[in-house]
PDB file of C-alpha atoms in Angstrom:
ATOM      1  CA  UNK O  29      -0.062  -4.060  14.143  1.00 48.00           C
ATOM      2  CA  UNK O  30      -3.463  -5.980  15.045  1.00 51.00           C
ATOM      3  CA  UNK O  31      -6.673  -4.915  12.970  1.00 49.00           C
ATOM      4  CA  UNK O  32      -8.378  -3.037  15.532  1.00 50.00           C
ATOM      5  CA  UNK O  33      -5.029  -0.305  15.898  1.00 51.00           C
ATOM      6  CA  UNK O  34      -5.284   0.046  11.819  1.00 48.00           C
ATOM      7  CA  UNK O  35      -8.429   0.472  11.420  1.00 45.00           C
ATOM      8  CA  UNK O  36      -8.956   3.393  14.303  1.00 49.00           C
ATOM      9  CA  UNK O  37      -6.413   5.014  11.947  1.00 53.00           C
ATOM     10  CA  UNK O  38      -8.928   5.738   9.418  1.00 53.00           C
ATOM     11  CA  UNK O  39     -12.555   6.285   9.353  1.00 60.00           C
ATOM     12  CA  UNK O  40     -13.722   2.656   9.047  1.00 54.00           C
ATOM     13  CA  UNK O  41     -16.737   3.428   6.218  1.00 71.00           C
ATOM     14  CA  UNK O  42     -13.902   4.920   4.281  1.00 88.00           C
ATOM     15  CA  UNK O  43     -11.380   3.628   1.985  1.00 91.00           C
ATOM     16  CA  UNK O  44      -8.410   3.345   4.565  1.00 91.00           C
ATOM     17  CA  UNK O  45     -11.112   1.081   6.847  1.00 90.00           C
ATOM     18  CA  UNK O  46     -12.214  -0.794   3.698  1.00 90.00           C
ATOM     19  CA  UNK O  47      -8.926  -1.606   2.964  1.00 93.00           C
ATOM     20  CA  UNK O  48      -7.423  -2.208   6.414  1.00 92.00           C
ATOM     21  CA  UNK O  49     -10.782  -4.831   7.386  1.00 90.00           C
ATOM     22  CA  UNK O  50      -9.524  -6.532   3.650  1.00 90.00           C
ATOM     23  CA  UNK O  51      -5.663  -6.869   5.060  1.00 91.00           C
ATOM     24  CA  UNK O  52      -6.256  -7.891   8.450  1.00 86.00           C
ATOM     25  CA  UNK O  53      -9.626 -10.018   7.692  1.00 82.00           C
ATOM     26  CA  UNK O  54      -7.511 -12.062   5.205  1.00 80.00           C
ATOM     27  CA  UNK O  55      -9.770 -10.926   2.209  1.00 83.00           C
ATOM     28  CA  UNK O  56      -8.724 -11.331  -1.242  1.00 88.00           C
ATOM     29  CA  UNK O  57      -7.182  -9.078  -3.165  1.00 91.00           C
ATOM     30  CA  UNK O  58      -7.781  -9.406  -6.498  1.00 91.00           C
ATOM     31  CA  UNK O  59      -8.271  -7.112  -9.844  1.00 92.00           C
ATOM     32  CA  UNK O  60     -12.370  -6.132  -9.198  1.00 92.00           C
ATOM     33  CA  UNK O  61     -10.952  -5.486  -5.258  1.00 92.00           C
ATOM     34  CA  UNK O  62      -8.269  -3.762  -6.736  1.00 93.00           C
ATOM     35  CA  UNK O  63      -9.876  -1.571  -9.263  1.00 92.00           C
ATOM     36  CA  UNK O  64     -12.779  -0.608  -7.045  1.00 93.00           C
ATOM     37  CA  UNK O  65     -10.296   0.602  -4.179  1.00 94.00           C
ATOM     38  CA  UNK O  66      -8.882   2.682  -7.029  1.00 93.00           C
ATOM     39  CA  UNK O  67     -11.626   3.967  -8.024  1.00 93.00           C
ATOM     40  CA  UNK O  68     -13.094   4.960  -4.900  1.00 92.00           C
ATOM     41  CA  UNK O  69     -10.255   7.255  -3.658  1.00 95.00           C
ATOM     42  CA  UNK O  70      -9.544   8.821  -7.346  1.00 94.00           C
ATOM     43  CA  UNK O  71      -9.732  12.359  -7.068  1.00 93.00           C
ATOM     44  CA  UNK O  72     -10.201  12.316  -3.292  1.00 94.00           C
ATOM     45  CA  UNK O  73      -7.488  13.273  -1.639  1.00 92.00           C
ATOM     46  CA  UNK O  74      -8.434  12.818   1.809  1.00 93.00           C
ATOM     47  CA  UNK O  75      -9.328   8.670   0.927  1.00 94.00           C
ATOM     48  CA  UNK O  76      -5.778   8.510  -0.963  1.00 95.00           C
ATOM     49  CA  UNK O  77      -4.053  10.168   2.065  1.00 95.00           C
ATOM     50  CA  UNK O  78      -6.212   7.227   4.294  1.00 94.00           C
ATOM     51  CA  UNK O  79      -5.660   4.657   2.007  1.00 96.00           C
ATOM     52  CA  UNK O  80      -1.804   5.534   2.096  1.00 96.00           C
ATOM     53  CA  UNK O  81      -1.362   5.490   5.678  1.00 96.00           C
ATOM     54  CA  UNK O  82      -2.868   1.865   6.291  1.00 96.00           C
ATOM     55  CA  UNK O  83      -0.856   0.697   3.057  1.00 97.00           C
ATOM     56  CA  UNK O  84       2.457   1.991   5.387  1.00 97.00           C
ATOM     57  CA  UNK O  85       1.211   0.686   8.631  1.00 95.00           C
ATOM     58  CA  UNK O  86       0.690  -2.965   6.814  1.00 95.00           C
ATOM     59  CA  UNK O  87       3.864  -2.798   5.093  1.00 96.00           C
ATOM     60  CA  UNK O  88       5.546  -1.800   8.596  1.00 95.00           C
ATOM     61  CA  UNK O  89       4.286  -4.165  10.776  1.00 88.00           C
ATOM     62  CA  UNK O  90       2.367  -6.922   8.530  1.00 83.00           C
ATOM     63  CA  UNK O  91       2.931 -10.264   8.156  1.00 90.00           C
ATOM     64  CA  UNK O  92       4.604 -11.016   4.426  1.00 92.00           C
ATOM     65  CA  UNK O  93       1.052 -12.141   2.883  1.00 92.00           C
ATOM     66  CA  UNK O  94      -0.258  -8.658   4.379  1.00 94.00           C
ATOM     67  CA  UNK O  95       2.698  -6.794   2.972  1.00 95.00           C
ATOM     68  CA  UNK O  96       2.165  -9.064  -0.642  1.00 95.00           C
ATOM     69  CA  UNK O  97      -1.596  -7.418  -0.532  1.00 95.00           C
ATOM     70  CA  UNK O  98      -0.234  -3.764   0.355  1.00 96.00           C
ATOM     71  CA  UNK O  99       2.168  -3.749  -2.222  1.00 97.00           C
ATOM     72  CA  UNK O 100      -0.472  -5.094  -5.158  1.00 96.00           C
ATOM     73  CA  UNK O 101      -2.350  -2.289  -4.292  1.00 96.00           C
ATOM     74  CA  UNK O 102       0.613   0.423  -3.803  1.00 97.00           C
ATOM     75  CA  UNK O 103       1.831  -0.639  -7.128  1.00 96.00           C
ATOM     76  CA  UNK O 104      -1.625  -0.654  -8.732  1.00 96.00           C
ATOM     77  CA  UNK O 105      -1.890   2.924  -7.285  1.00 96.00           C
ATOM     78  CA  UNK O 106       1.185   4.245  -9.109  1.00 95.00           C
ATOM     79  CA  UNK O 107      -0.872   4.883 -12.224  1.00 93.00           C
ATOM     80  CA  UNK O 108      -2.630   7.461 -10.482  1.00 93.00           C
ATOM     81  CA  UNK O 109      -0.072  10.583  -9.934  1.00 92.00           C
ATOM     82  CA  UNK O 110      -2.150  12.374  -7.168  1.00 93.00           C
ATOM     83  CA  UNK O 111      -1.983   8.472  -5.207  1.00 94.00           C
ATOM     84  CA  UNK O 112       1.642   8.361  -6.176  1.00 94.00           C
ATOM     85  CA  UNK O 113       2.184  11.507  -4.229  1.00 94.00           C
ATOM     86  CA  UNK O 114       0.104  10.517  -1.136  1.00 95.00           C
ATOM     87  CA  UNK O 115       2.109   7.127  -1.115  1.00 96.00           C
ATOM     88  CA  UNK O 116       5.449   9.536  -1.215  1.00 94.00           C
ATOM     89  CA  UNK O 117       4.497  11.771   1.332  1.00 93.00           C
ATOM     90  CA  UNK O 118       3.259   9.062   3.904  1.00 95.00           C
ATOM     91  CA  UNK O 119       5.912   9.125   6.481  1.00 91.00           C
ATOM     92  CA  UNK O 120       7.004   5.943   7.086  1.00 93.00           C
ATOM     93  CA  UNK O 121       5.928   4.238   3.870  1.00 96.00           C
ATOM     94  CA  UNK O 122       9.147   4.699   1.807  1.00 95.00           C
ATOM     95  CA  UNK O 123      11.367   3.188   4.858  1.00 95.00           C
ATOM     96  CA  UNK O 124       9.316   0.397   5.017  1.00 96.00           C
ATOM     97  CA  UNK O 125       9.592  -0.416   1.465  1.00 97.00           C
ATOM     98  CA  UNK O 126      13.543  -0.045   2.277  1.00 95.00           C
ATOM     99  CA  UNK O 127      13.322  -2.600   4.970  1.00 95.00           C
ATOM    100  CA  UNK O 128      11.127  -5.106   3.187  1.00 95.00           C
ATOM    101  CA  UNK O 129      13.824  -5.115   0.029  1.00 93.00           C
ATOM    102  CA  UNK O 130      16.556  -5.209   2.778  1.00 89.00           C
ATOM    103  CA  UNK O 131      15.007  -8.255   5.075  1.00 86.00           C
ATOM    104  CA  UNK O 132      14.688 -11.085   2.503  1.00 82.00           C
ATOM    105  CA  UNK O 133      12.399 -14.049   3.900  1.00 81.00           C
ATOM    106  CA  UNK O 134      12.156 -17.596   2.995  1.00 86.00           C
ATOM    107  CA  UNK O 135       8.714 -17.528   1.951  1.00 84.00           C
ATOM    108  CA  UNK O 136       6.782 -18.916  -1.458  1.00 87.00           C
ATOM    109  CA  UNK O 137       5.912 -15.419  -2.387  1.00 88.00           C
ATOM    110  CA  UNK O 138       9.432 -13.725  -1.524  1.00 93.00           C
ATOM    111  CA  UNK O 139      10.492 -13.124  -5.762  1.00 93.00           C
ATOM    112  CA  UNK O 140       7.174 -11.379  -6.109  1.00 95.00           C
ATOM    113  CA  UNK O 141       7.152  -8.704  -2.787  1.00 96.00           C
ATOM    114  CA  UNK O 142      10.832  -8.084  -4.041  1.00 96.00           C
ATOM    115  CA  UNK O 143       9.838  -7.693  -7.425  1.00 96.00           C
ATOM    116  CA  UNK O 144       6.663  -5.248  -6.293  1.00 97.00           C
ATOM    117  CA  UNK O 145       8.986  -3.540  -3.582  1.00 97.00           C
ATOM    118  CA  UNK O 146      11.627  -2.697  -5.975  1.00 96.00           C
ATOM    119  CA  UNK O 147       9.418  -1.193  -8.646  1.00 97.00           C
ATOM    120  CA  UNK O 148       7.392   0.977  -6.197  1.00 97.00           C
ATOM    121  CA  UNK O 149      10.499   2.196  -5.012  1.00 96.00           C
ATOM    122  CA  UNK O 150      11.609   3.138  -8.225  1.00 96.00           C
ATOM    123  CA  UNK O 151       8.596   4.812  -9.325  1.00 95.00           C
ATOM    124  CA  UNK O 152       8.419   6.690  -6.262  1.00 93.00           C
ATOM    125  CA  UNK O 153      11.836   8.313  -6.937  1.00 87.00           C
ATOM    126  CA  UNK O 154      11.055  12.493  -7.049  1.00 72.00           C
ATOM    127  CA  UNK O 155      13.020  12.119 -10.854  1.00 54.00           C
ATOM    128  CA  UNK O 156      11.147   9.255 -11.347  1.00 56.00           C
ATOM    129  CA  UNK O 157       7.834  11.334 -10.576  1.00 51.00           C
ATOM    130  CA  UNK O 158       8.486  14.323 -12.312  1.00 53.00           C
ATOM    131  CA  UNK O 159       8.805  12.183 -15.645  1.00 51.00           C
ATOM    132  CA  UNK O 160       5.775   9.922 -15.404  1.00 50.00           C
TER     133      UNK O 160
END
């Protein structure tokens, strides 16, 4: 999916259109990036429900260094139980994570989106949920 289709998914002042200009403008995504996205939609529903649906879109139809980003940031949201249950409830998000871990790619960052994409998944279980 090109920038301009993610980003007039979301408001593009908002967290979903920060985050979808850092994806497809090849920013970094480090921990201050990180921690300020997570900051910004705590508590705010409507950002976390934003912020969830570019996180599926880019781990749908991104690139693997896009889907690396998207799942730093999904897992980094997991800490947060009212993001955990946006990132559940996104349709689409859960099968994409279930195709990455199915469509392994012979990339240098291939162990780590695994590794990411497996835990996610895991934490996103509704047992999983319930005990966090």
């Amino acid at each position: 999916m090109n920038a301009a289709r993610r980003l007039s998914m979301v408001t593009p002042c908002s967290a979903g259109g920060s985050l979808a200009k850092l994806l497809d403008g090849g920013g970094r995504v480090d921990f201050p990036t990180v921690t300020d996205l997570c900051e910004r939609i705590q508590g705010d529903s409507t950002q976390m429900l934003g912020v969830a649906k570019v996180l599926a879109q880019s781990l749908d139809s991104g690139g693997r260094i896009i889907q690396l980003k998207a799942l730093t940031i999904a897992h980094e949201l997991l800490y947060d139980s009212d993001a955990r249950q946006a990132l559940l409830f996104e349709p689409g998000l859960v099968r994409a994570l279930e195709s990455i871990r199915g469509a392994k790619e012979d990339c240098p960052a291939e162990e780590t989106v695994q590794l990411l994409t497996s835990e996610i998944l895991r934490r996103l279980e509704p047992e999983t949920i319930c005990e966090l």
